[in-house]
Structures are given as C-alpha cells and as structure tokens.
Amino acid sequence: MSDTDARVDPRDDARASYDYAGGDTARPGLVDDLDGLVDGEVRFDEYSRQLYATDASIYSVTPIGVVFPTSTADVAAVVEYCAEREIPVLPRGGGTSLAGQTVNEAVVLDTTRHMDGLVEFDADERRARAQPGITLGELNATLADAGLKFAPDPAWGDKSVLGGAIGNNSTGAHSLKYGKTDAYVEECEVVLADGTVTTVGEMPRDELDERADPEGDLEARIYAEIGRLIDDYGDTVETAYPDLKRNVSGYNLDWLVERAREEGVVDVPGLLAGSEGTLAVVTEAEISLEPVPETKSMALLRYDDYLDAMDDVVPILDHDPAAVEVLDDVLLDLARETEEFGDLVGEMVPEGTEAVLLVEFYADDDAAGREQVATLLADRVPGADTAADPTADGVDTGEPIQAASADEAHDDAERKRFWKLRKSGLPILLGRTTDEKHIAFLEDTAIPPENLRDFVADFREILADHDTYASFYAHAGPGVLHIRPLIDTKTETGVEEMASIADEVTDLVVEYDGSVSGEHGDGRARTQWNRKLYGGEIWTAFQELKSAFDPDWILNPGQVVFRDDDPTDLTENLRFDPDYEFDAGFEPTLDWDVDNGMQGMAELCHGCGGCRGHQETTGGVMCPTYRAAGEESLSTRGRANMLRQAMAGDLPADEQFSDEFVTEVMDLCIGCKGCAKDCPSEVDMAKLKAELTHEYHQREGASLRDRLFANIDSLAAVGSALAPLSNLASKVPGARTVMEKTIGIAGERTLPTFQRETLRDWADGRTPFVPESEAERKVLLLPDTYTNYTNPEAGKAAIHVLEAADVHVRVADITDSGRPAFSKGFLDDARATAAENVETLAPRVREGWDVVLVEPSDAVMLQSDYLDLLGDGEHAAAAETVAANAYGVLEYLDRHRLDEDIAFGDPGEHLTYHGHCHQKATKKDHHAVGVLRRAGYGVDPLDSGCCGMAGSFGYEAEHYSMSRAIGDILFDQVGNSDGEQVVAPGASCRTQLGDRPDADEEPPHPIERVADALAE
C-alpha cells in the first residue's frame, strides 16, 4: 500500500484473484466485471474482505468483496449486476452497528470514502440534502453556524453516518424531544433491488394508488404492495406494535400505518428507516432540521436503591425533560477505580449510591432552565439539601421523587462534568481482556417507563439464574436501558447461556409491552425474535414487504426478517465461538499487565469505530493515519482486527510476519499511543506493533535505515563532534538525492542541525545557580538526543526555569533513553538501555533526586515504556522507582506548583500550544498550558492529534507524503488559532511545524518561552 498522496492508494495486487462461487450463482470474473462498471475502487483481496468482516457487534462474516462507489451510478451498476446473478449486496456506513446488521456474505458498498458530502442546505427551510456516507458529526458541524442540527443524536454520531442513521432509524439520548430518524427523512434517492434509481418521498394515498401497478415495473409493484399492506394489516399493526417512543424492531409498519390513517400520507422514506439496507440502497437523503437549543439545565439525582430510580422515571417525565439518563453502581464502581474518572465519581457520587439519574432540560434562557430544575427538585421528598425552595412562588410540586440527594448544573462546564459522569463507566465495561466480556445481544430493550421497575427486577433474576450479571444504564426516560451480560462465548456453555437469556428476556419484553430493540436494530442478534414479538401475521407481512422490494432477497439478506427455510440464529457467526483458537506465533517480549496478556489486548477491539473520527469534528489524538487517508486498514479498528484475524487463523498461517502484512497493515501505525487513551476499550496498538515489529526483525532481519535510526544517539554524537562540517554535508549538491536513493531519507525533509557544544558540555562548564545544600528539590535533567546534540537551548531554558524555582539541577550523563530503538521495534536493545539507565538512576532517586526530561516522548519512555520492558524482570523495582519520579519539565513545574514561586515579567503574548501525542495519551499534556498561563501568556491549546513526524517516520521517503498529509491537519488548526506564535514540546513536532509552508523557522519549546518570561 502506497501513500503517495493524502489518500492512500488502494491495494490491488489481488484484485482479480477472487471469484464469487455461491452455490448455483457461481460467476467467474466478478472482480473484473465490477471494476469495469464503476469509477470507484473494487477490492476483493483477502485483506480487504477481512477488514469488513466485523463491525461493532459480536459477529464476524467474511464478505464477498468491497466496492467504494463514487456516485449513485456506481451503486446502481453494482446492484443491477448483482441482481442479475442473485449475488447479495450490503450497503454499509461506518460499521458501528451493534447487532451485526453490517456484516454479511455479500458485496459490501462502503459509501463513507467518496459519497460523504453535503449536497444542499437551506437554513430558511430548515432542510439539508446529503449523501449517505457523511458522518452526523460533520453534518452538524456544517449546520452549526446557522443554529441548526440533525436532531437524532446517537452516542457515536461523530463516527456513524447518515445512511446508517436511516438504515437503523437511529435516535439518541434526547429522543424524548426528537424521536427517531423517521420523523426527519423527507425524501430519499434510492437504488432499488434491480438497479433502478428513483426518488421516494411522502405522498397522499391517492397518489400512491395512481402510481401502483401489481404487474408494472419494480417501483410500481412496490407501491401496490405498500397500499395492500396498509389495508390488509393496518388493524393488526395497531394492536401488535407496542406504544413506545423507541421501537426499531422489525419494519416501520406502525409509523407507516399511523401516518396513512391519521394524516392520509404514505411515508415511504419513513418505511425505509430501520430497514437495515434490506429494502433499498439510499444514495441521497433530504432531511429536516431542528434549531439548536438556546441553553440547557441539568439535575443529578442520587439513589440508594436502583429500583427507586426506576420508579422515579415516570414522575420526572411529567416535567418534560429532554433527557433522562441512568447509571448503576456497576458502572460507577468501575469508574471509581480509574485514574481518569475516579476523582469525578468520588466528588459527585458517595459510596453506597446504587443509581444516578441525570435529567436535562432545554430552555430559551438561563432563568427558564433554572426554573425547570427548581420545579423538579421541589418534588423531591427529602428536599432539604437542594438549591430549590419548595415553597417558592411559581414552583408547583407534583408526584414525589425519591432521590436521596440532588445537585444541579447550569453553566456549560458543570453540565459537561455531569455528562462526563454519564460516560464514565462504559470504557471500563468494554475494556475487559478476559474471555468473559460484556457483550451486546439484547442491550437495548425498550420498556414503557411505568414497567421499568418490575422489568429490571425480573431481568436481574434471569441473569442470576444463569450465574452472571450486567450493568443497567443509559436512556431511562424512553425506557431503553443498555444491558450487557457478562458471557464467555468461547465456550459451549456461554453460547447456550446467551441464547437462553435472550429467549427468556424476549418473553419478559412481551410481558411488559416492550420491544426487543429500542435503538440498535435487529441484525443478527434480534431478527429471530421479531416473530415472537409481533406474532405470525406481522412476520408474514414483513416477508411480503421484503419480497415486494427485493424479489430475490439479495439486499442484506437475513436481517429484520428471513425466509423460513433460511433462518438467522443469534448464536451463529460469532467473532469468538467455541471453535475459536488464538496463536500469536511467538512469545511476547514486553510485559502485558492485563488479563490474557497480549492475546487479551489483541482481542480487545470491539469495533465501535471510535478511531474513525475526523479532527475537525472529534478532536483527540487517534487515529492520525486514518484521518489523513480515510482508509479502514489505517484505523486502529482495522489494524487490531487484522492482527487478531491473522493470529486466529482467518488469514494464512504466519501471515502476520509476512512482508505484505507488516508493510500494509502495521507500517503506517505511527506509534502515537492515541488509541491507548481515546479508544473506549484502550486498545494499545503502538505496543502491539512494537511486539510484532520486534518478532519480524528476529525472523527477517532489519534494514540498514532502521538500524541507523535505532542508534541515532550514537550518530548524533558523531555529528555533533564533527560540526559544523557535518551540517554542510547534506547541503552538497546531489547529497539529498543520494540519501533518498540509498537509505531512504526523504529529500524534502529538513534535517537536524548539530551543535558543537552539547548541553552536557555547557552544563559541565558552569556551576549550578542553586547550591545543593540550599535547595529543597534536586533534579537530574536527562538530556535526550535531540536536546543534547541539536537543540541545547531548550535544555538551557529548562535549567534556568528550574533554578528560578530554587531547584538544584545537574545534567545526567545519559542521553539515550532507548526510545529510538523501542520505536523501531528493537526491543532487546531498548531493554538493555532501559536496564542500564534505571540501575544508574534509581540510586539517585532513592537519595532524593527527581528525573526531569525536556522531550515528551523520552519522559513517557521512563514513565511508562520502561515498565513494559522491565516490568517482570530483575530490574522491575528500579524501573518502578524511576517511573514514579520521572517527569516532563513542564509537568514537574506544574505538578509541584514550583512556578508559583517564580517571578515572571509581563510577556503579553498569546501562544498556540500543540501538545505531544505521547503526553496526551498518558494524560499529562495539560501541565504545559497551566505553566504558560501562570508565566503571563495567553494560551490556545489545540485539540490536535499527532503532528505526523512520529520520530523517524516523517524522515522516511516512502512515508513523507503521509507524514505531510497528517501535518496538514495540524497546520490548519494552527492557522485557525489566534495565537501569535506556536509552541510545541516535541522535537518531531517542531520539525514538522518548521517545515510548514508559511513557517519562517522551527517553533520553540514552551519551556523556552517560560524562560523568556522570567523577570530580570
């Protein structure tokens, strides 16, 4: 796979090697035929097929191949071709589905690559027209300036797409106000099952009848069948469907019948909503929009008993909230144990709390929002500790609310804290590396709120009977609780438990007038329960509707409804089943302090697609190569799934060690560590890559360039000793061309300039400003390779600032932290360096010295990676000692508030701050911002990802264009900032920023600007 431009070229070495042979529909030359019909890419190679074998569900089905259409004409050509040969077709969006509806043995149509634009937008009419591959996050970001939005807000809306929202009839936390997607789809351009392109919208019943013809073309036959279904099944639909705000089980016949009978309107787009790509392929959609609320207010209600919280949902709904969300003690206790959420939970939720309800109101102004919260809290029985006064004028009390205590939030920052609490436990719930996992297969039942208490109590009994448990959280307001039982599907017993629990819970859903799915759809997990939920007559109606739209059942077959002789079973096609086997092919080198070790990490990705975000809409660190190229294979999800599939035997034996796999799947992972923080499951792809690269070196050897970069400290020492002659060498005409052709160093990249006087030379020639005897703190400043040999000024600045804080500073004799060898996969070399360093540093630390570093990646090396290298060996204790007392220089100043005692001048400047991805991944990036602000600077901290240099990556010729494509994302953010100057702590980041088109020079390290602000 090449990266010669911002979008990585598709792999095509196996384009003609796969022919579909599905029973009687065998057709040689399928790949070549499709390639000749469409302008988009056609990929039927084994890697691409495996990339699309999974989604965010528990299922895995290898598709026939993948097509990336560029237009409606491409989609129509594929569907028409496949229809003639009865080859299944699956329209797929972001692959974030939880029920398995986006995996199938079919030709996959991925519209997210090319068909992802906003076509039209009319703010006055509150309408927009867009292609199916546009993410809801991008769509709403575009609409925001007009104060409008697409109202349904699924949790992964910044990664899920419009086509998927229609296919799933998506909704979200605020469905109490906005309902489901069906209410907002006004018109759809679609490709029917025979390849016909048409536009469908709402129409009066008489128009439908005029266009209907049972003997006509496919579209006319569809209209005839819709009319017949309304007439023949209308009464049954009205009695069989539950009365719920949230029901996406089966086809949307209740919506169809209700609108036809009450309004005389036949809503064909609404019928397509929730059809999961089984009726037609949407290629454009016109949607109606809602205004963004003027303001919001929130209440947080705490309960000693979860069932009391369920009792309170109905009286809370009487206050017309926009959202009512619940968290249980399972999630709260998990979150309480984490570094990221522990303090938040500790502050907001006392021990012993079994449930928290978050209630949000929309309001026209702050006063109205406060009144809504006051009215709600006035109904609470205890009442004494709330801000609301039950006797205040204008506050009407209603049915009592049983919350033990309550808080409220009105400003934006406090509301964000409340919502952060709501999201706190899920990452831990999804982060299990054991064989038992909290799996999604009945996680979104919808129950009338008045029945929630009894439903939860009975559900808990079912789980207890199967000796397991689950968390009960999410959308209490509309009665949609997310419930994921802990089950091991790698065992026969676990699979049987899953089927039995699903069967019993479906009976419970029917008993309590609910729906099996209130949000995530049918797919492979729930299609089989639609007959039990609605009865045989409605099941027959589903089959007849499917046959009318799709006579040969080629569109995503087996979802929503199936042929009786070809059933869909929730226990088939499991990603992890009793036949699953895992063999990494080598013994891990690093210490894996998680359940199941490296295997647990390799199996951790659950496929939510959080790594497929776009910087402008999602921020965060991951996944920079996906953001630059839009390739599934370059996302953390793509790499993690491919690595697991290779090690689980879905690819040829030892494929993970092939040149192709290492080059195409792993090579463009730049080790930013963003996934270890931003991924909900915290998949550590950088660490997995290090293991695999190391093993590859053991088997196949390493290139000269890799060895040179791994030993860059030694090379830099020579370059410094020979300066300035060494700096002139690269300026000799033709030298850069020779370097690129011989060892692969990009000719376009600015090379480091070596300094004859190193930081250690300078430090050896001076007396520390603060004597050791007079200092409260002692620091060993470890000069990394770049700081010592290329940019000593940053090290000098660090020493000046530390000494201004009355710190005694000595420069350590160590310059190589082992980071270069680690990043290139030479783990044995990195371990040897780490062992030597910790045995040198640990005794000094025990004597009271702290270790401080200027370069963020080297600081994180000591703080984190040393534990992976040495965590289970003889040097483990020394590594832990050093890790606990190692700091980045700005982290050190901020954590101990040393800069508060420093006298600063008044710099009066506004800086743009780009943090290093390793610091962001380890949650240490904020320290620099605090120090800069206390030094007198205004600071705009960018929510930026990796700069794209990634150590040696940006210097490598074959990676240069990818590096620049990632850098362009950062350059745009810098250009949009109000800062007068950009600062960045990472040496690689400063190199990349110095090479941007409008840069005059490399930007400074932030510690240099702190030093500049020191008072005379």
Coordinates of N, CA and C in Angstrom, one line a residue, residues 161-354:
V161 N -22.9 7.4 10.3 CA -23.2 8.2 9.1 C -24.7 8.3 8.9
L162 N -25.0 9.2 8.0 CA -26.5 9.5 7.8 C -27.2 8.3 7.2
G163 N -26.5 7.6 6.2 CA -27.1 6.4 5.7 C -27.4 5.3 6.8
G164 N -26.4 5.2 7.7 CA -26.6 4.3 8.8 C -27.7 4.7 9.7
A165 N -27.8 6.0 10.0 CA -28.9 6.5 10.8 C -30.3 6.2 10.2
I166 N -30.4 6.3 8.9 CA -31.7 5.9 8.2 C -31.9 4.4 8.3
G167 N -30.8 3.7 8.0 CA -30.9 2.2 8.0 C -31.3 1.7 9.3
N168 N -30.9 2.3 10.4 CA -31.1 1.9 11.7 C -32.2 2.6 12.4
N169 N -32.8 3.6 11.8 CA -33.8 4.5 12.4 C -33.3 5.0 13.7
S170 N -32.1 5.6 13.7 CA -31.4 6.0 14.9 C -32.0 7.1 15.7
T171 N -31.7 7.1 16.9 CA -32.1 8.1 17.8 C -31.0 8.4 18.8
G172 N -31.3 8.8 20.0 CA -30.2 9.0 21.0 C -30.7 9.5 22.3
A173 N -29.8 10.1 23.1 CA -30.2 10.5 24.5 C -31.3 11.4 24.6
H174 N -31.6 12.2 23.5 CA -32.6 13.2 23.6 C -33.9 12.9 22.8
S175 N -34.1 11.6 22.7 CA -35.3 11.1 21.9 C -36.6 11.5 22.5
L176 N -36.6 11.9 23.8 CA -37.8 12.4 24.4 C -38.3 13.7 23.7
K177 N -37.4 14.4 23.2 CA -37.7 15.6 22.5 C -37.8 15.4 21.0
Y178 N -37.0 14.5 20.4 CA -36.8 14.5 19.0 C -37.3 13.2 18.3
G179 N -37.6 12.2 19.1 CA -38.0 10.9 18.4 C -36.9 10.3 17.7
K180 N -37.3 9.6 16.6 CA -36.3 8.8 15.8 C -36.1 9.5 14.4
T181 N -35.2 8.9 13.7 CA -34.8 9.4 12.4 C -36.0 9.5 11.4
D182 N -36.9 8.6 11.5 CA -38.1 8.5 10.6 C -38.8 9.8 10.5
A183 N -38.8 10.6 11.6 CA -39.5 11.9 11.6 C -38.8 13.0 10.8
Y184 N -37.5 12.7 10.4 CA -36.7 13.8 9.8 C -36.3 13.5 8.3
V185 N -36.6 12.3 7.8 CA -36.3 11.9 6.5 C -37.4 12.3 5.6
E186 N -37.2 13.3 4.7 CA -38.3 13.9 3.9 C -38.3 13.2 2.5
E187 N -37.2 12.9 2.0 CA -37.1 12.3 0.7 C -35.8 11.6 0.5
C188 N -35.8 10.5 -0.2 CA -34.6 9.7 -0.5 C -34.4 9.4 -1.9
E189 N -33.2 9.6 -2.4 CA -32.9 9.0 -3.7 C -32.4 7.6 -3.4
V190 N -32.9 6.6 -4.0 CA -32.6 5.2 -3.7 C -32.3 4.4 -5.0
V191 N -31.5 3.3 -4.8 CA -31.3 2.3 -5.8 C -32.1 1.1 -5.4
L192 N -33.1 0.7 -6.2 CA -33.9 -0.4 -5.9 C -33.2 -1.7 -6.2
A193 N -33.7 -2.9 -5.8 CA -33.0 -4.1 -5.8 C -32.7 -4.6 -7.3
D194 N -33.3 -4.0 -8.3 CA -33.0 -4.3 -9.7 C -32.0 -3.3 -10.3
G195 N -31.6 -2.3 -9.5 CA -30.7 -1.3 -10.1 C -31.4 -0.1 -10.5
T196 N -32.7 0.0 -10.4 CA -33.5 1.2 -10.7 C -33.1 2.3 -9.8
V197 N -32.9 3.5 -10.3 CA -32.7 4.7 -9.5 C -34.0 5.5 -9.5
T198 N -34.5 5.8 -8.3 CA -35.7 6.6 -8.2 C -35.6 7.5 -6.9
T199 N -36.6 8.4 -6.8 CA -36.7 9.2 -5.6 C -38.0 8.9 -5.0
V200 N -38.0 8.7 -3.7 CA -39.2 8.4 -2.9 C -39.4 9.5 -1.8
G201 N -40.6 9.8 -1.6 CA -41.0 10.8 -0.6 C -42.4 10.5 0.0
E202 N -42.8 11.4 0.8 CA -44.2 11.3 1.3 C -45.1 11.6 0.1
M203 N -46.3 11.0 0.1 CA -47.3 11.2 -0.9 C -48.7 10.9 -0.4
P204 N -49.7 11.6 -0.9 CA -51.1 11.3 -0.5 C -51.4 9.9 -0.9
R205 N -52.4 9.3 -0.2 CA -52.7 7.9 -0.5 C -53.2 7.7 -2.0
D206 N -54.0 8.7 -2.5 CA -54.5 8.6 -3.8 C -53.3 8.6 -4.9
E207 N -52.3 9.4 -4.6 CA -51.1 9.4 -5.5 C -50.4 8.0 -5.5
L208 N -50.3 7.4 -4.3 CA -49.7 6.1 -4.2 C -50.5 5.1 -5.1
D209 N -51.8 5.2 -4.9 CA -52.7 4.3 -5.7 C -52.5 4.5 -7.2
E210 N -52.4 5.8 -7.6 CA -52.2 6.1 -9.0 C -50.9 5.5 -9.6
R211 N -49.9 5.5 -8.8 CA -48.6 5.0 -9.2 C -48.4 3.5 -9.0
A212 N -49.3 2.9 -8.3 CA -49.2 1.4 -8.0 C -49.7 0.6 -9.2
D213 N -49.0 -0.5 -9.5 CA -49.4 -1.5 -10.5 C -48.8 -2.8 -10.2
P214 N -49.6 -3.8 -9.8 CA -49.1 -5.1 -9.4 C -48.4 -5.8 -10.5
E215 N -48.6 -5.4 -11.8 CA -48.0 -6.0 -12.9 C -46.9 -5.1 -13.6
G216 N -46.7 -4.0 -13.0 CA -45.8 -3.0 -13.6 C -44.3 -3.3 -13.2
D217 N -43.5 -2.2 -13.4 CA -42.1 -2.3 -13.0 C -41.9 -2.5 -11.5
L218 N -40.7 -2.6 -11.0 CA -40.5 -2.9 -9.6 C -41.0 -1.8 -8.7
E219 N -40.8 -0.5 -9.1 CA -41.3 0.6 -8.3 C -42.8 0.6 -8.2
A220 N -43.5 0.3 -9.3 CA -45.0 0.3 -9.3 C -45.5 -0.9 -8.5
R221 N -44.8 -2.0 -8.5 CA -45.2 -3.2 -7.7 C -45.0 -2.9 -6.2
I222 N -43.9 -2.1 -5.9 CA -43.7 -1.8 -4.5 C -44.8 -0.9 -4.0
Y223 N -45.2 0.1 -4.8 CA -46.3 0.9 -4.3 C -47.6 0.2 -4.1
A224 N -47.8 -0.8 -5.0 CA -49.0 -1.6 -4.9 C -49.0 -2.4 -3.6
E225 N -47.8 -2.9 -3.3 CA -47.7 -3.8 -2.1 C -47.8 -2.9 -0.8
I226 N -47.3 -1.7 -0.8 CA -47.4 -0.8 0.4 C -48.9 -0.5 0.6
G227 N -49.6 -0.2 -0.4 CA -51.0 0.1 -0.2 C -51.8 -1.1 0.3
R228 N -51.4 -2.3 -0.2 CA -52.1 -3.5 0.2 C -51.8 -3.8 1.7
L229 N -50.5 -3.6 2.1 CA -50.2 -3.9 3.5 C -50.9 -3.0 4.4
I230 N -51.0 -1.7 4.0 CA -51.8 -0.7 4.9 C -53.2 -1.2 5.1
D231 N -53.8 -1.7 4.0 CA -55.2 -2.1 4.0 C -55.4 -3.4 4.8
D232 N -54.6 -4.4 4.4 CA -54.8 -5.7 4.9 C -54.2 -5.9 6.3
Y233 N -53.2 -5.2 6.7 CA -52.6 -5.4 8.0 C -52.7 -4.3 9.0
G234 N -53.4 -3.2 8.6 CA -53.4 -2.0 9.4 C -53.9 -2.2 10.8
D235 N -55.0 -3.0 10.9 CA -55.6 -3.2 12.2 C -54.7 -4.1 13.1
T236 N -54.1 -5.1 12.5 CA -53.1 -5.9 13.2 C -51.9 -5.2 13.7
V237 N -51.4 -4.3 12.8 CA -50.3 -3.4 13.2 C -50.6 -2.6 14.4
E238 N -51.7 -2.0 14.4 CA -52.1 -1.1 15.5 C -52.2 -1.8 16.8
T239 N -52.5 -3.1 16.8 CA -52.6 -3.9 18.1 C -51.3 -4.6 18.4
A240 N -50.6 -5.0 17.4 CA -49.4 -5.8 17.6 C -48.2 -5.0 18.1
Y241 N -48.1 -3.7 17.6 CA -46.9 -2.9 17.9 C -47.1 -2.2 19.3
P242 N -46.1 -2.2 20.1 CA -46.2 -1.6 21.4 C -46.2 -0.1 21.3
D243 N -46.8 0.6 22.3 CA -46.9 2.0 22.3 C -45.7 2.6 23.0
L244 N -44.7 2.8 22.2 CA -43.4 3.3 22.7 C -42.8 4.4 21.8
K245 N -42.0 5.3 22.5 CA -41.3 6.3 21.7 C -40.1 5.7 21.0
R246 N -39.6 4.6 21.5 CA -38.4 4.0 21.0 C -38.7 2.5 20.6
N247 N -38.9 2.2 19.3 CA -39.1 0.9 18.9 C -38.5 0.8 17.5
V248 N -37.4 0.0 17.3 CA -36.9 -0.2 16.0 C -36.8 -1.7 15.6
S249 N -37.6 -2.5 16.3 CA -37.7 -3.9 15.9 C -38.6 -4.1 14.7
G250 N -38.1 -4.8 13.7 CA -38.9 -5.1 12.6 C -39.0 -3.9 11.6
Y251 N -39.8 -4.0 10.6 CA -40.0 -2.9 9.7 C -41.0 -1.9 10.4
N252 N -40.9 -0.7 9.9 CA -41.5 0.5 10.5 C -43.0 0.6 10.1
L253 N -43.7 -0.5 10.2 CA -45.1 -0.5 9.8 C -46.0 0.3 10.6
D254 N -45.7 0.5 11.9 CA -46.6 1.3 12.8 C -46.5 2.7 12.4
W255 N -45.3 3.2 12.0 CA -45.2 4.6 11.5 C -46.0 4.7 10.2
L256 N -45.8 3.8 9.3 CA -46.5 3.8 8.0 C -48.0 3.9 8.2
V257 N -48.5 3.0 9.0 CA -50.0 2.9 9.1 C -50.5 4.1 9.9
E258 N -49.8 4.5 10.9 CA -50.3 5.7 11.7 C -50.4 6.9 10.8
R259 N -49.4 7.2 10.0 CA -49.5 8.4 9.2 C -50.5 8.2 8.1
A260 N -50.6 7.0 7.5 CA -51.6 6.8 6.5 C -53.0 7.0 7.0
R261 N -53.3 6.5 8.1 CA -54.7 6.6 8.7 C -55.0 7.9 9.3
E262 N -54.0 8.5 10.0 CA -54.3 9.8 10.7 C -54.1 11.0 9.8
E263 N -53.2 10.9 8.8 CA -52.9 12.1 8.0 C -53.1 11.9 6.5
G264 N -53.5 10.7 6.2 CA -53.7 10.4 4.7 C -52.4 10.5 3.9
V265 N -51.3 10.3 4.6 CA -49.9 10.4 3.9 C -49.3 9.1 4.0
V266 N -48.7 8.7 2.9 CA -47.9 7.4 2.8 C -46.4 7.9 2.8
D267 N -45.7 7.5 3.9 CA -44.4 8.0 4.2 C -43.4 6.9 3.8
V268 N -43.0 6.8 2.5 CA -42.1 5.8 2.0 C -40.7 5.9 2.6
P269 N -40.1 7.2 2.7 CA -38.8 7.3 3.4 C -38.9 6.8 4.8
G270 N -40.0 7.1 5.5 CA -40.2 6.6 6.9 C -40.2 5.1 7.0
L271 N -40.7 4.4 5.9 CA -40.8 3.0 5.9 C -39.3 2.4 5.7
L272 N -38.5 3.1 5.0 CA -37.1 2.7 4.8 C -36.3 2.9 6.1
A273 N -36.7 3.8 6.9 CA -36.0 4.0 8.2 C -36.1 2.7 9.0
G274 N -35.0 2.2 9.4 CA -34.9 1.0 10.2 C -34.9 -0.3 9.4
S275 N -34.9 -0.2 8.1 CA -34.9 -1.4 7.3 C -33.5 -2.0 7.1
E276 N -32.5 -1.4 7.6 CA -31.2 -2.0 7.7 C -30.6 -2.4 6.3
G277 N -31.0 -1.6 5.3 CA -30.5 -1.9 3.9 C -31.1 -3.1 3.3
T278 N -32.2 -3.5 3.7 CA -32.8 -4.7 3.2 C -33.9 -4.4 2.1
L279 N -34.3 -3.2 2.0 CA -35.3 -2.8 1.1 C -34.8 -2.0 -0.1
A280 N -33.9 -1.2 0.1 CA -33.3 -0.3 -1.0 C -32.0 0.3 -0.5
V281 N -31.2 0.8 -1.4 CA -29.9 1.4 -1.0 C -30.1 2.9 -1.2
V282 N -30.0 3.7 -0.1 CA -30.1 5.1 0.0 C -28.8 5.7 -0.6
T283 N -28.9 6.6 -1.6 CA -27.8 7.3 -2.1 C -27.8 8.8 -1.9
E284 N -28.9 9.3 -1.5 CA -29.0 10.7 -1.1 C -30.3 10.8 -0.2
A285 N -30.3 11.8 0.7 CA -31.4 12.0 1.6 C -31.6 13.4 1.9
E286 N -32.9 13.9 1.8 CA -33.3 15.2 2.2 C -33.8 15.1 3.6
I287 N -33.3 15.9 4.5 CA -33.7 15.8 5.9 C -34.1 17.1 6.4
S288 N -35.1 17.1 7.4 CA -35.5 18.3 8.1 C -34.6 18.5 9.3
L289 N -34.4 19.7 9.7 CA -33.5 20.1 10.8 C -34.2 20.7 11.9
E290 N -33.6 20.7 13.1 CA -34.1 21.4 14.3 C -33.2 22.5 14.8
P291 N -33.7 23.5 15.4 CA -32.8 24.5 16.0 C -32.1 24.0 17.2
V292 N -30.8 24.4 17.3 CA -30.0 24.1 18.5 C -30.6 24.8 19.7
P293 N -30.8 24.1 20.8 CA -31.4 24.8 22.0 C -30.6 26.0 22.4
E294 N -31.3 27.0 22.9 CA -30.6 28.2 23.4 C -29.8 27.9 24.6
T295 N -30.3 27.2 25.5 CA -29.5 26.8 26.7 C -30.1 25.5 27.3
K296 N -29.4 25.0 28.3 CA -29.8 23.8 28.9 C -29.6 23.9 30.4
S297 N -30.2 23.0 31.1 CA -30.0 22.9 32.6 C -30.1 21.5 33.0
M298 N -29.5 21.1 34.1 CA -29.4 19.7 34.5 C -29.6 19.5 36.0
A299 N -30.1 18.3 36.3 CA -30.2 17.9 37.7 C -29.6 16.5 37.8
L300 N -28.9 16.3 38.9 CA -28.3 15.0 39.2 C -29.0 14.4 40.4
L301 N -29.6 13.3 40.3 CA -30.4 12.7 41.4 C -29.7 11.4 41.8
R302 N -29.5 11.2 43.1 CA -28.8 10.1 43.6 C -29.8 9.2 44.4
Y303 N -29.5 7.8 44.2 CA -30.5 6.9 44.8 C -29.7 5.8 45.6
D304 N -30.2 5.4 46.7 CA -29.6 4.3 47.5 C -30.1 2.9 46.9
D305 N -31.2 3.0 46.1 CA -31.7 1.7 45.6 C -32.0 2.0 44.1
Y306 N -31.5 1.2 43.2 CA -31.7 1.3 41.8 C -33.1 1.3 41.4
L307 N -33.9 0.4 42.0 CA -35.3 0.3 41.6 C -36.1 1.5 42.0
D308 N -35.7 2.3 43.0 CA -36.3 3.5 43.4 C -36.1 4.5 42.2
A309 N -34.9 4.5 41.6 CA -34.7 5.4 40.5 C -35.6 5.0 39.3
M310 N -35.8 3.7 39.1 CA -36.8 3.3 38.0 C -38.2 3.8 38.3
D311 N -38.6 3.8 39.6 CA -39.9 4.3 40.0 C -40.0 5.8 39.7
D312 N -38.9 6.5 39.8 CA -39.0 8.0 39.6 C -39.0 8.4 38.1
V313 N -38.8 7.5 37.2 CA -38.8 8.0 35.8 C -40.1 8.6 35.3
V314 N -41.2 8.0 35.7 CA -42.5 8.5 35.2 C -42.8 9.9 35.8
P315 N -42.6 10.1 37.1 CA -42.9 11.5 37.6 C -41.9 12.5 37.1
I316 N -40.7 12.1 36.8 CA -39.7 13.0 36.1 C -40.2 13.4 34.7
L317 N -40.7 12.4 34.0 CA -41.2 12.7 32.6 C -42.3 13.7 32.6
D318 N -43.1 13.8 33.7 CA -44.1 14.8 33.8 C -43.6 16.2 33.7
H319 N -42.3 16.4 33.9 CA -41.7 17.7 33.9 C -41.1 18.1 32.5
D320 N -41.4 17.2 31.5 CA -41.0 17.4 30.2 C -39.5 17.6 30.0
P321 N -38.7 16.7 30.4 CA -37.2 16.8 30.2 C -36.8 16.5 28.8
A322 N -35.6 16.9 28.4 CA -35.1 16.5 27.1 C -34.4 15.1 27.2
A323 N -33.9 14.8 28.3 CA -33.2 13.5 28.5 C -33.2 13.1 30.0
V324 N -33.4 11.8 30.2 CA -33.2 11.2 31.5 C -32.3 10.0 31.3
E325 N -31.1 10.1 31.9 CA -30.1 9.0 31.8 C -29.9 8.4 33.1
V326 N -29.5 7.1 33.1 CA -29.3 6.4 34.4 C -27.9 5.7 34.4
L327 N -27.2 5.7 35.5 CA -26.0 5.0 35.7 C -26.2 4.1 37.0
D328 N -25.8 2.9 36.9 CA -25.9 2.0 38.1 C -24.6 1.8 38.8
D329 N -24.6 1.1 39.9 CA -23.4 1.0 40.8 C -22.3 0.2 40.1
V330 N -22.7 -0.7 39.2 CA -21.7 -1.5 38.5 C -20.8 -0.5 37.7
L331 N -21.4 0.4 36.9 CA -20.5 1.3 36.2 C -19.8 2.3 37.1
L332 N -20.6 2.8 38.1 CA -20.0 3.8 39.0 C -18.8 3.3 39.7
D333 N -18.9 2.0 40.2 CA -17.8 1.4 40.9 C -16.6 1.2 40.0
L334 N -16.8 0.8 38.8 CA -15.7 0.6 37.8 C -15.0 1.9 37.6
A335 N -15.8 3.0 37.4 CA -15.3 4.3 37.1 C -14.5 4.8 38.3
R336 N -15.0 4.5 39.5 CA -14.4 5.0 40.7 C -12.9 4.5 40.9
E337 N -12.6 3.4 40.2 CA -11.3 2.8 40.3 C -10.3 3.3 39.3
T338 N -10.8 4.2 38.4 CA -9.9 4.6 37.3 C -9.3 5.9 37.6
E339 N -8.1 6.2 37.0 CA -7.4 7.5 37.2 C -8.2 8.6 36.5
E340 N -8.8 8.3 35.4 CA -9.5 9.4 34.6 C -10.8 9.8 35.3
F341 N -11.5 8.9 35.8 CA -12.9 9.2 36.3 C -13.0 9.1 37.8
G342 N -11.9 8.6 38.5 CA -12.0 8.3 39.9 C -12.4 9.5 40.7
D343 N -11.7 10.6 40.5 CA -11.9 11.9 41.3 C -13.3 12.4 41.0
L344 N -13.8 12.3 39.8 CA -15.1 12.8 39.4 C -16.2 12.1 40.1
V345 N -16.1 10.7 40.1 CA -17.1 9.9 40.7 C -17.0 10.1 42.2
G346 N -15.8 10.2 42.8 CA -15.7 10.4 44.2 C -16.3 11.7 44.7
E347 N -16.2 12.8 43.9 CA -16.8 14.1 44.2 C -18.3 14.1 44.1
M348 N -18.8 13.4 43.1 CA -20.2 13.6 42.8 C -21.1 12.4 43.3
V349 N -20.5 11.3 43.6 CA -21.3 10.1 44.0 C -20.8 9.5 45.2
P350 N -21.5 9.6 46.4 CA -21.0 9.0 47.6 C -21.0 7.5 47.5
E351 N -20.1 6.8 48.3 CA -20.1 5.4 48.3 C -21.5 4.9 48.8
G352 N -21.9 3.8 48.2 CA -23.2 3.2 48.6 C -24.3 3.6 47.7
T353 N -24.1 4.6 46.8 CA -25.1 5.0 45.8 C -25.3 3.9 44.8
E354 N -26.5 3.5 44.6 CA -26.8 2.4 43.7 C -27.2 2.9 42.3

